XYZ file of N, CA, C and O in Angstrom:
700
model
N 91.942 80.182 114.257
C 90.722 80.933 114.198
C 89.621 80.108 113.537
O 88.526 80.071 114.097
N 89.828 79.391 112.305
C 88.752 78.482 111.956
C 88.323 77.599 112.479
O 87.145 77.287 112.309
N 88.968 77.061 113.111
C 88.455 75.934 114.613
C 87.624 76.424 115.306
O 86.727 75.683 115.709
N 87.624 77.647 115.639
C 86.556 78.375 116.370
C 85.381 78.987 115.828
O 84.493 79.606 116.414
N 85.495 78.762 114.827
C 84.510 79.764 113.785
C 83.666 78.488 113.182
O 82.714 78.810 112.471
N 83.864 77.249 113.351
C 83.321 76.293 112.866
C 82.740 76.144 111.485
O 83.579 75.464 110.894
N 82.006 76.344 110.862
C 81.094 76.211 109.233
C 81.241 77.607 108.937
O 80.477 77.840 108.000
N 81.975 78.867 109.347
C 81.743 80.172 109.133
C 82.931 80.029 108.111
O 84.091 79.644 108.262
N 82.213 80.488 106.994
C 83.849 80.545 105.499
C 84.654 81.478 106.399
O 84.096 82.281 107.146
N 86.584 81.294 106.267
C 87.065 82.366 106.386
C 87.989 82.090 105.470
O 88.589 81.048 105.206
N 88.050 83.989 104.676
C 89.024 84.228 103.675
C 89.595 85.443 104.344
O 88.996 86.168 105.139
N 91.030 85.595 103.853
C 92.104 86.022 104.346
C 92.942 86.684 103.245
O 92.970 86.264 102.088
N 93.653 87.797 103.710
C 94.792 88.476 102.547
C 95.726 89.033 103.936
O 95.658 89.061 105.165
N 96.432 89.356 103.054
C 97.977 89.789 103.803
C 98.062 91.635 102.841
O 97.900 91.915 101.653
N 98.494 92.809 104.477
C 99.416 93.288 103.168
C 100.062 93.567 103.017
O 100.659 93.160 104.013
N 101.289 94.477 102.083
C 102.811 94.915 101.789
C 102.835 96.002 101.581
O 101.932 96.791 101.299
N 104.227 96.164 101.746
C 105.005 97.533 101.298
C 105.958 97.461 100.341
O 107.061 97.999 100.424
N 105.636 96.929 99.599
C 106.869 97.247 98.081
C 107.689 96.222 98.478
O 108.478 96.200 97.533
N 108.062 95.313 99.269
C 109.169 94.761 99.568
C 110.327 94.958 100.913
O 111.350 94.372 101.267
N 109.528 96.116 101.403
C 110.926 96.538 102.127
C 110.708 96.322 103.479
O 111.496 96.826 104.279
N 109.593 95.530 103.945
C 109.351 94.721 105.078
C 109.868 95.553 106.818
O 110.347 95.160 107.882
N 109.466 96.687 106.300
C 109.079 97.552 107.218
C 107.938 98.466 108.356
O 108.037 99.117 109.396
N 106.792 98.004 107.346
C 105.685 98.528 107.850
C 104.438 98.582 107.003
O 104.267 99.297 106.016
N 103.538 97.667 107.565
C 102.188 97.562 106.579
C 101.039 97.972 107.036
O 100.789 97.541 108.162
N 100.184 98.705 106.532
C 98.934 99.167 106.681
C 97.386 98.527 106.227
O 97.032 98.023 105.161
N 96.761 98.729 107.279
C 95.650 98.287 106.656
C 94.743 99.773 106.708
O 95.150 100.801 107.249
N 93.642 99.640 106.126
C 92.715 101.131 105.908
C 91.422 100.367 106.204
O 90.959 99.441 105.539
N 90.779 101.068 107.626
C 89.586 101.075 108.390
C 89.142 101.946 108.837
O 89.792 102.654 109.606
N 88.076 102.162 108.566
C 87.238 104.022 109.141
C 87.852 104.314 109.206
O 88.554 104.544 110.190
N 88.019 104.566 107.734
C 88.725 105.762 106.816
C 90.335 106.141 107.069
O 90.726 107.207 106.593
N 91.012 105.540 107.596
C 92.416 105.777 107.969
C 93.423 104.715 108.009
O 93.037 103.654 108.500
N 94.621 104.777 107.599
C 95.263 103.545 107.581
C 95.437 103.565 109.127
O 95.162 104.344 110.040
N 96.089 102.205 108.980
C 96.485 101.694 110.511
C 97.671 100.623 110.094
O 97.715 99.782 109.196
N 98.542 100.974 111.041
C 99.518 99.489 111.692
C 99.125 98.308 112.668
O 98.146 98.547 113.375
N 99.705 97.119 112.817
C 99.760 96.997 113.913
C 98.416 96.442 113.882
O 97.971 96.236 115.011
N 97.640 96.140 112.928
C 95.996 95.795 112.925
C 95.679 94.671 111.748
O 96.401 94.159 110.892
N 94.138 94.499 112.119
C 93.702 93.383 111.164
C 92.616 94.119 111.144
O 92.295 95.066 111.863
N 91.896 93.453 109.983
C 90.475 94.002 109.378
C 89.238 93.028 109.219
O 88.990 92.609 108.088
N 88.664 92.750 109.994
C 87.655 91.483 110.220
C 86.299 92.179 109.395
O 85.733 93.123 109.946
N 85.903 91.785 108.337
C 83.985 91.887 107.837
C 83.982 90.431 107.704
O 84.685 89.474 107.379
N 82.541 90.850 108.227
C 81.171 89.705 108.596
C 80.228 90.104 107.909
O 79.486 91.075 108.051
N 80.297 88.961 106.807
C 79.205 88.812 106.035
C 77.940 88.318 106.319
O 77.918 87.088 106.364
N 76.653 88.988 106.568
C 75.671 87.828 106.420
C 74.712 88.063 105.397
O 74.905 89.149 104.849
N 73.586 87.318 104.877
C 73.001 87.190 104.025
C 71.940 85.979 103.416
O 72.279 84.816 103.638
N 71.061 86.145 102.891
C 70.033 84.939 102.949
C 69.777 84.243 101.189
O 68.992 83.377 100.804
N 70.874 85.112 100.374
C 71.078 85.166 99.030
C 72.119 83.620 98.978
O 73.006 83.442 99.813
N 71.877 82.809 98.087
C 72.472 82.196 97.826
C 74.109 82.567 97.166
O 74.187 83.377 96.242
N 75.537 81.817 97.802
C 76.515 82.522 96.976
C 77.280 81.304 97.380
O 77.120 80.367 98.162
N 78.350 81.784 96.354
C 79.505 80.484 96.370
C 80.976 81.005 96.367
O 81.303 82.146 96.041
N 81.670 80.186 96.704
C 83.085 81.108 96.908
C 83.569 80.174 95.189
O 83.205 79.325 94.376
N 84.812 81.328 95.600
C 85.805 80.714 94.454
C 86.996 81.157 94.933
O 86.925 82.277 95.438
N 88.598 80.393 94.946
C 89.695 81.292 94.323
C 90.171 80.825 93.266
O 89.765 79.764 92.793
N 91.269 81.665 92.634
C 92.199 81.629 91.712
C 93.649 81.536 91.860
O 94.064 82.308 92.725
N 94.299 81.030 91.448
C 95.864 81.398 90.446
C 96.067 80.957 89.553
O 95.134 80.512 88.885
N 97.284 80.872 89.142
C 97.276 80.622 87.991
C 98.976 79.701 87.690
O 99.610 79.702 86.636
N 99.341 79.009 88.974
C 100.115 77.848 89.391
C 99.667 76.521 89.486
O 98.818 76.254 90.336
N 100.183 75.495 88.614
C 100.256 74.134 88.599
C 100.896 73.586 89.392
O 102.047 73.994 89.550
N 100.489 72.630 90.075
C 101.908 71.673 91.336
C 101.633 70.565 90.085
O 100.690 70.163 89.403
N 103.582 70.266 90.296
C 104.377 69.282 89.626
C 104.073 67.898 90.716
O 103.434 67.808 91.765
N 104.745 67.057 90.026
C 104.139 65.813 90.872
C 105.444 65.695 91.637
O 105.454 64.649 92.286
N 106.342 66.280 91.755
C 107.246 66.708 92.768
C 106.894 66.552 94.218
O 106.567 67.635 94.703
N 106.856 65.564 95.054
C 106.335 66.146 96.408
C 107.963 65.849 97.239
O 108.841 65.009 97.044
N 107.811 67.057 98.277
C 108.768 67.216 99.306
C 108.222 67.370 100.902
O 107.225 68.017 101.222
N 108.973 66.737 101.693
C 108.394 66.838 103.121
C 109.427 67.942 104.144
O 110.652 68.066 104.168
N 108.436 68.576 104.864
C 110.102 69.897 105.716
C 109.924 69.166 106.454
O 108.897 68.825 107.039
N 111.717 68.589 106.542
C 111.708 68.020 107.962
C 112.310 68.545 108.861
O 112.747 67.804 109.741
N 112.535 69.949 108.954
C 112.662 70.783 110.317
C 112.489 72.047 109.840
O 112.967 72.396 108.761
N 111.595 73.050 110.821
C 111.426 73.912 110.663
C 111.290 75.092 112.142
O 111.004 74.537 113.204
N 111.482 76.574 112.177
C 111.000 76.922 113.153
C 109.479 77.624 112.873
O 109.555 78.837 112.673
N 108.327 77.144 112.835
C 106.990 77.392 112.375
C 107.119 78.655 112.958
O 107.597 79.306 112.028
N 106.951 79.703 114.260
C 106.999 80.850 114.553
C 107.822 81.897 113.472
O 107.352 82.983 113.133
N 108.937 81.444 113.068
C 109.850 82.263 112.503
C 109.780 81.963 111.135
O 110.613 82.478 110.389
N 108.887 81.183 110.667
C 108.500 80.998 109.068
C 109.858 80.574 108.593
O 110.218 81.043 107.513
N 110.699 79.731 109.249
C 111.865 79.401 108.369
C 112.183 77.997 108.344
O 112.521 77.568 109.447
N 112.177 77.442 107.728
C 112.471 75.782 106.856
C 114.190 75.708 106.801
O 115.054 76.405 106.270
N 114.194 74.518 107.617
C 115.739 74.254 107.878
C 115.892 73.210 106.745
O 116.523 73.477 105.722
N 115.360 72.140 106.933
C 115.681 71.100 105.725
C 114.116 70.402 105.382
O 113.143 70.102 106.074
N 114.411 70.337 104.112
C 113.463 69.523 103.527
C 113.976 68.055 102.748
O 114.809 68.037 101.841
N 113.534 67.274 103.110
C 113.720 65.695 102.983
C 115.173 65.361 103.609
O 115.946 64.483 103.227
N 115.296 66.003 104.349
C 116.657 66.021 105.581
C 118.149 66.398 104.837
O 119.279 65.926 104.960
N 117.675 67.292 104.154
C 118.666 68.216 103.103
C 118.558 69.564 103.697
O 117.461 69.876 104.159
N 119.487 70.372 103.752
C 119.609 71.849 103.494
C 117.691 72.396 102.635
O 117.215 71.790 101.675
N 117.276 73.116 103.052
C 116.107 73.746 102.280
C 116.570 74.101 100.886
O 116.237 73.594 99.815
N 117.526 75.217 101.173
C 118.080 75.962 100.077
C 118.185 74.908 98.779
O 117.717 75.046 97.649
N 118.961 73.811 99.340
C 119.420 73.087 98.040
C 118.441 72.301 98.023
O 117.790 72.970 97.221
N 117.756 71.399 98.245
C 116.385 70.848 98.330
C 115.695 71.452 97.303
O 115.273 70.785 96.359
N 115.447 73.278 97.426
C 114.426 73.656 96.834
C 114.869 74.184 95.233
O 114.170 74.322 94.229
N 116.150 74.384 95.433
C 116.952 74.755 93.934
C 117.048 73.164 93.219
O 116.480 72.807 92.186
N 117.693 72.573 93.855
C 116.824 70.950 92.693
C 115.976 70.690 92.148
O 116.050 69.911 91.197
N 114.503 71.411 92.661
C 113.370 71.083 92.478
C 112.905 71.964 91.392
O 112.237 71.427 90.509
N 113.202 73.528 91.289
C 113.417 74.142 90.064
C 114.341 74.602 89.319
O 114.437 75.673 88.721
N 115.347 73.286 89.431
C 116.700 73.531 88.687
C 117.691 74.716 88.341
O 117.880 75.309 87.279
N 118.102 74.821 89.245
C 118.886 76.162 89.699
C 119.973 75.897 90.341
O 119.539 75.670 91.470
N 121.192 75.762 90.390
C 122.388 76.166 91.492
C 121.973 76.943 92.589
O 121.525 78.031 92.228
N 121.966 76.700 94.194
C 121.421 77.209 95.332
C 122.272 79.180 94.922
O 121.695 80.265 94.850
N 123.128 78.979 94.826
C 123.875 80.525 94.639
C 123.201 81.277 93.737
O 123.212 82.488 93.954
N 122.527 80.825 92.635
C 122.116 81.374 91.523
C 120.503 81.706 92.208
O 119.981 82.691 91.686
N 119.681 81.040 93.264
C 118.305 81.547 93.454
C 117.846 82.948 93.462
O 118.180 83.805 94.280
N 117.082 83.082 92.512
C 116.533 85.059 93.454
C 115.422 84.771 93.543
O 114.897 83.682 93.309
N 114.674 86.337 94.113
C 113.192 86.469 94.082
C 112.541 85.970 93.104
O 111.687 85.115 93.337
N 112.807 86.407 91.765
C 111.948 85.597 90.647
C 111.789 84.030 90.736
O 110.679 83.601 90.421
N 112.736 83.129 91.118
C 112.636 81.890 91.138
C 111.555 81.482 92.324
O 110.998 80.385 92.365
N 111.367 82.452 93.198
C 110.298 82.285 94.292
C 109.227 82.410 93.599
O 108.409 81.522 93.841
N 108.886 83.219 92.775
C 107.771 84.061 92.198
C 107.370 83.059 91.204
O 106.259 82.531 91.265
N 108.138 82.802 90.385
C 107.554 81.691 89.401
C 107.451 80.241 89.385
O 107.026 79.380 88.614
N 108.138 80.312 90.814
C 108.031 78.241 90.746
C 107.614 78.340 92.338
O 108.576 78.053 93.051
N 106.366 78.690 93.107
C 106.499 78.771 94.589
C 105.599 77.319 94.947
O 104.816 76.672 94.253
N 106.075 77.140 96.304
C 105.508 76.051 96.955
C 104.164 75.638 97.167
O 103.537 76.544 97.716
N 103.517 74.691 96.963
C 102.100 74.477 97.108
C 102.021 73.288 98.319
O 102.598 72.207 98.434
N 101.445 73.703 98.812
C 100.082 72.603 99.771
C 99.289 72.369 99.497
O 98.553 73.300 99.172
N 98.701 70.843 99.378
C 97.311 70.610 98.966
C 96.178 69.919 100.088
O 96.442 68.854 100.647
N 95.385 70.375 100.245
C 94.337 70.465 101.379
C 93.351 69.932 100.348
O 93.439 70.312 99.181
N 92.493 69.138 100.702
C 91.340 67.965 100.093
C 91.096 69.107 99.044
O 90.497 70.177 99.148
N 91.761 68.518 98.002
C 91.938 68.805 96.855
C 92.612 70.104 96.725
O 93.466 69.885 95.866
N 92.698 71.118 97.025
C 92.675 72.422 97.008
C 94.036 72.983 97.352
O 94.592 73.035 98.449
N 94.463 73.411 96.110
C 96.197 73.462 96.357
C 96.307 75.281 97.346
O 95.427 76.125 97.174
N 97.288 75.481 98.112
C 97.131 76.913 98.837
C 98.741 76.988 98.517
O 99.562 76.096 98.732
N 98.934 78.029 98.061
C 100.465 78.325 97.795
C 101.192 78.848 99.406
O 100.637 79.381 100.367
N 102.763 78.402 99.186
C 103.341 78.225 100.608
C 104.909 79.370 99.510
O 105.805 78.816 98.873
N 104.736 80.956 99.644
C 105.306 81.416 98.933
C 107.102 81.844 99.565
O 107.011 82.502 100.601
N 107.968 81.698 99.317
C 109.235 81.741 99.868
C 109.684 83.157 99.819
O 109.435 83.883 98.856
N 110.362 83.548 100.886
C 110.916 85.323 100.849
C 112.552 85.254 100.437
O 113.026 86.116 99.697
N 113.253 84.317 100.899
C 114.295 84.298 100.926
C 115.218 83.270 101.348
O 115.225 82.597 102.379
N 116.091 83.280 100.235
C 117.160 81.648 100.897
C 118.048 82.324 101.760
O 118.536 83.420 101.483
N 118.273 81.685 102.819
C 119.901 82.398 103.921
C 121.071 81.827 103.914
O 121.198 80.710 103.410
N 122.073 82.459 104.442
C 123.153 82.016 104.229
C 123.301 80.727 104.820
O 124.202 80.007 104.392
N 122.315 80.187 106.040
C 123.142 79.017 106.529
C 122.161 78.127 105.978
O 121.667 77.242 106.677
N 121.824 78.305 104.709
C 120.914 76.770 103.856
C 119.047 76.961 104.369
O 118.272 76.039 104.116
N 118.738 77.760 104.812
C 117.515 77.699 105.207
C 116.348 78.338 104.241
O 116.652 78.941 103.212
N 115.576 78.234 104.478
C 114.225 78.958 103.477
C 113.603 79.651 104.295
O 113.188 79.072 105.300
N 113.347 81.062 104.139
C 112.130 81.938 105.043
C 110.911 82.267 104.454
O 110.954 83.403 103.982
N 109.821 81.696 104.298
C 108.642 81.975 104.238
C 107.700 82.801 104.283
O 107.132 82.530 105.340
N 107.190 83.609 103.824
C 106.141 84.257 104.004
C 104.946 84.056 104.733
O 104.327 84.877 105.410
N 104.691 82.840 104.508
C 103.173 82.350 105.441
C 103.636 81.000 106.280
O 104.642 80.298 106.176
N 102.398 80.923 107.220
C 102.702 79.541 108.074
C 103.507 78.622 107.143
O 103.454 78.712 105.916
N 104.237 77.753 107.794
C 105.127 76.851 107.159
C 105.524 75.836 108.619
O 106.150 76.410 109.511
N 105.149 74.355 108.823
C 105.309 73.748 109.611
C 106.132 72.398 109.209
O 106.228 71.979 108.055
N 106.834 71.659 110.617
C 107.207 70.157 110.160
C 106.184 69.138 109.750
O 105.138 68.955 110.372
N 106.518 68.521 108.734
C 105.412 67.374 108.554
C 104.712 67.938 107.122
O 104.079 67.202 106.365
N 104.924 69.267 106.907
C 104.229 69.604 105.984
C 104.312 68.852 104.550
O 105.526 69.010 104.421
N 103.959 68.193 103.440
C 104.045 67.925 102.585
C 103.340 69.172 101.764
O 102.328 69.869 101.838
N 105.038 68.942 100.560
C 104.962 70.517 99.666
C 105.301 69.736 98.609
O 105.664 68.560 98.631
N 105.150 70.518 97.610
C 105.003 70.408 95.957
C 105.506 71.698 95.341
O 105.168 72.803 95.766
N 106.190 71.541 94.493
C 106.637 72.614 93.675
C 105.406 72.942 92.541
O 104.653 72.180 91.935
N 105.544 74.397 92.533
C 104.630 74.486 91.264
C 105.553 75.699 90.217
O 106.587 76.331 90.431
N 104.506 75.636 88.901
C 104.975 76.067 87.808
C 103.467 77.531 87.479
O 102.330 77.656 87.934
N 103.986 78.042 86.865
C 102.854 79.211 86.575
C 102.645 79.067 84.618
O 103.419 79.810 84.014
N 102.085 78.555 84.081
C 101.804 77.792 82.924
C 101.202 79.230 81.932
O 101.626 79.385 80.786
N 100.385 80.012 82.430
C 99.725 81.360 81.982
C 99.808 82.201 82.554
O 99.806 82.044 83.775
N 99.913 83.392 82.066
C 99.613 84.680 82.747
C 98.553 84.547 83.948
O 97.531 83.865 83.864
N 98.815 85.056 84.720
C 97.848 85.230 86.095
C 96.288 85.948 85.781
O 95.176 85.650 86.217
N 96.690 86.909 84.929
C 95.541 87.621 84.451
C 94.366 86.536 83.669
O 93.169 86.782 83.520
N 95.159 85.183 83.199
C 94.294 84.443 82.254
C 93.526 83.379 83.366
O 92.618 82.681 82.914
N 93.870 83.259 84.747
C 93.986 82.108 84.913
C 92.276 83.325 86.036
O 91.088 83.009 85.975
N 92.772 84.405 86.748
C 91.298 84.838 86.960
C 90.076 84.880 85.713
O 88.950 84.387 85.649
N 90.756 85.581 84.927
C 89.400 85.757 83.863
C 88.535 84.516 83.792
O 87.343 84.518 84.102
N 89.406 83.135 83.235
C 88.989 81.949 83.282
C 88.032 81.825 84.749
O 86.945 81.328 84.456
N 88.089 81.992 85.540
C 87.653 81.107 87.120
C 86.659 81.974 87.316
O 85.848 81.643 88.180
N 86.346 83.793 86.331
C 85.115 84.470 86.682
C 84.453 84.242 85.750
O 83.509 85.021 85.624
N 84.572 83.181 84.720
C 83.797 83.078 83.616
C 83.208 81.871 83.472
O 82.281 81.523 82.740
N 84.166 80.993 84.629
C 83.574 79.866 84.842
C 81.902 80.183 85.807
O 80.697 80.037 85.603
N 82.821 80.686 86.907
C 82.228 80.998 88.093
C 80.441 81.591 87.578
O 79.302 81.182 87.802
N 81.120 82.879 86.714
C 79.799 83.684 86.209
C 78.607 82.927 85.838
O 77.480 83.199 86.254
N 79.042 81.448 84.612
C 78.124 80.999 84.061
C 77.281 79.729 84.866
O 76.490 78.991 84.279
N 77.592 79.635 86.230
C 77.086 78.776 86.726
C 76.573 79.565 87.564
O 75.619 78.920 88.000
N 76.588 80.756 88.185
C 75.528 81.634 89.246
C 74.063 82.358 88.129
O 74.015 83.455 87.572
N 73.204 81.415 88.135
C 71.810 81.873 87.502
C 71.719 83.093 88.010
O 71.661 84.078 87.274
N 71.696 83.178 89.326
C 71.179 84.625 89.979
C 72.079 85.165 90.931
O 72.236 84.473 91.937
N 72.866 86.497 90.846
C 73.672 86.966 91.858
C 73.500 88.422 91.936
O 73.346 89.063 90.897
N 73.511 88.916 92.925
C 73.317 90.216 93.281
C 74.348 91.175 93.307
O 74.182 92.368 93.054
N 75.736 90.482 93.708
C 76.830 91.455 94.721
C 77.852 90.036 94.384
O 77.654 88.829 94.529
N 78.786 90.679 93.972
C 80.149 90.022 94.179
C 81.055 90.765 94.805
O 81.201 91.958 94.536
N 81.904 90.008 95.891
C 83.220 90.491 96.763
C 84.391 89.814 96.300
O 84.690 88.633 96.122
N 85.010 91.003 96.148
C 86.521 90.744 95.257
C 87.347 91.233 95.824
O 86.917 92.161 96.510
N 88.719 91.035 95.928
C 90.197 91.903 96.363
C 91.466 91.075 95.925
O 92.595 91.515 96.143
């Protein structure tokens, strides 16, 4: 879609259901919906600047997937290892011992000219693989990261940065 959209910013969210990966809603004139996306188009003649946040460090750890099925968000091996064990090395864990939390607090980063985008993991499988949450391709170079502060510290910081360098702003968009 950004290929086509050329110089037009696009920001993006995903959403959930508690975990139970059954059915997600979005809410548009006034009603949820399945099965949908939610496109606003901003325009405006006000000067504004984007920002994001988290509040994850990438380690100087880098790893390459070298097979994956990109449609099915699942990572067969990384550096021509099993995923599973690949990725439990990397935040020191026994592959048997991984859970959700170890996804949650040490998740995968990509870095795009300069700009790290987290690559967050759903689940290790039984036959050594990693399933993904978001795009995940071969060739990709990944980095482990660490979460150093509370998440809550790491926005406050980036709207206080953000705040003191906008002289003049009208309207901020948040989610």
């Amino acid at each position: 879609m950004q290929n086509g959209l050329g110089r037009i910013l696009v920001l993006g969210g995903s959403s959930g259901d508690g975990m139970q990966f059954t059915e997600t809603c979005v809410c548009a004139d006034g009603a949820f919906r399945t099965g949908s996306a939610v496109l606003v188009l901003i325009s405006t003649m006000l000067p504004f600047r984007t920002f994001k946040t988290d509040h994850f460090v990438p380690t100087d750890d880098r790893v390459v997937v070298t097979r994956a099925d990109a449609d099915r968000r699942v990572v067969y091996e990384i550096d021509g290892r099993p995923a599973a064990e690949a990725y439990a090395q990397l935040v020191g864990v026994p592959v048997a011992e991984l859970t959700a939390q170890h996804y949650a607090e040490c998740p995968m980063v990509v870095m795009i000219a300069g700009t790290k985008y987290l690559r967050a993991i759903r689940s290790a499988n039984a036959d050594g693989s990693l399933t993904f949450y978001c795009a995940i391709e071969e060739g990709l170079v990944l980095r482990a990261a660490r979460g150093p502060r509370p998440a809550a510290w790491a926005s406050r910081r980036s709207w206080r940065t953000r705040s003191s360098r906008s002289r003049r702003r009208s309207a901020d968009l948040s989610w």
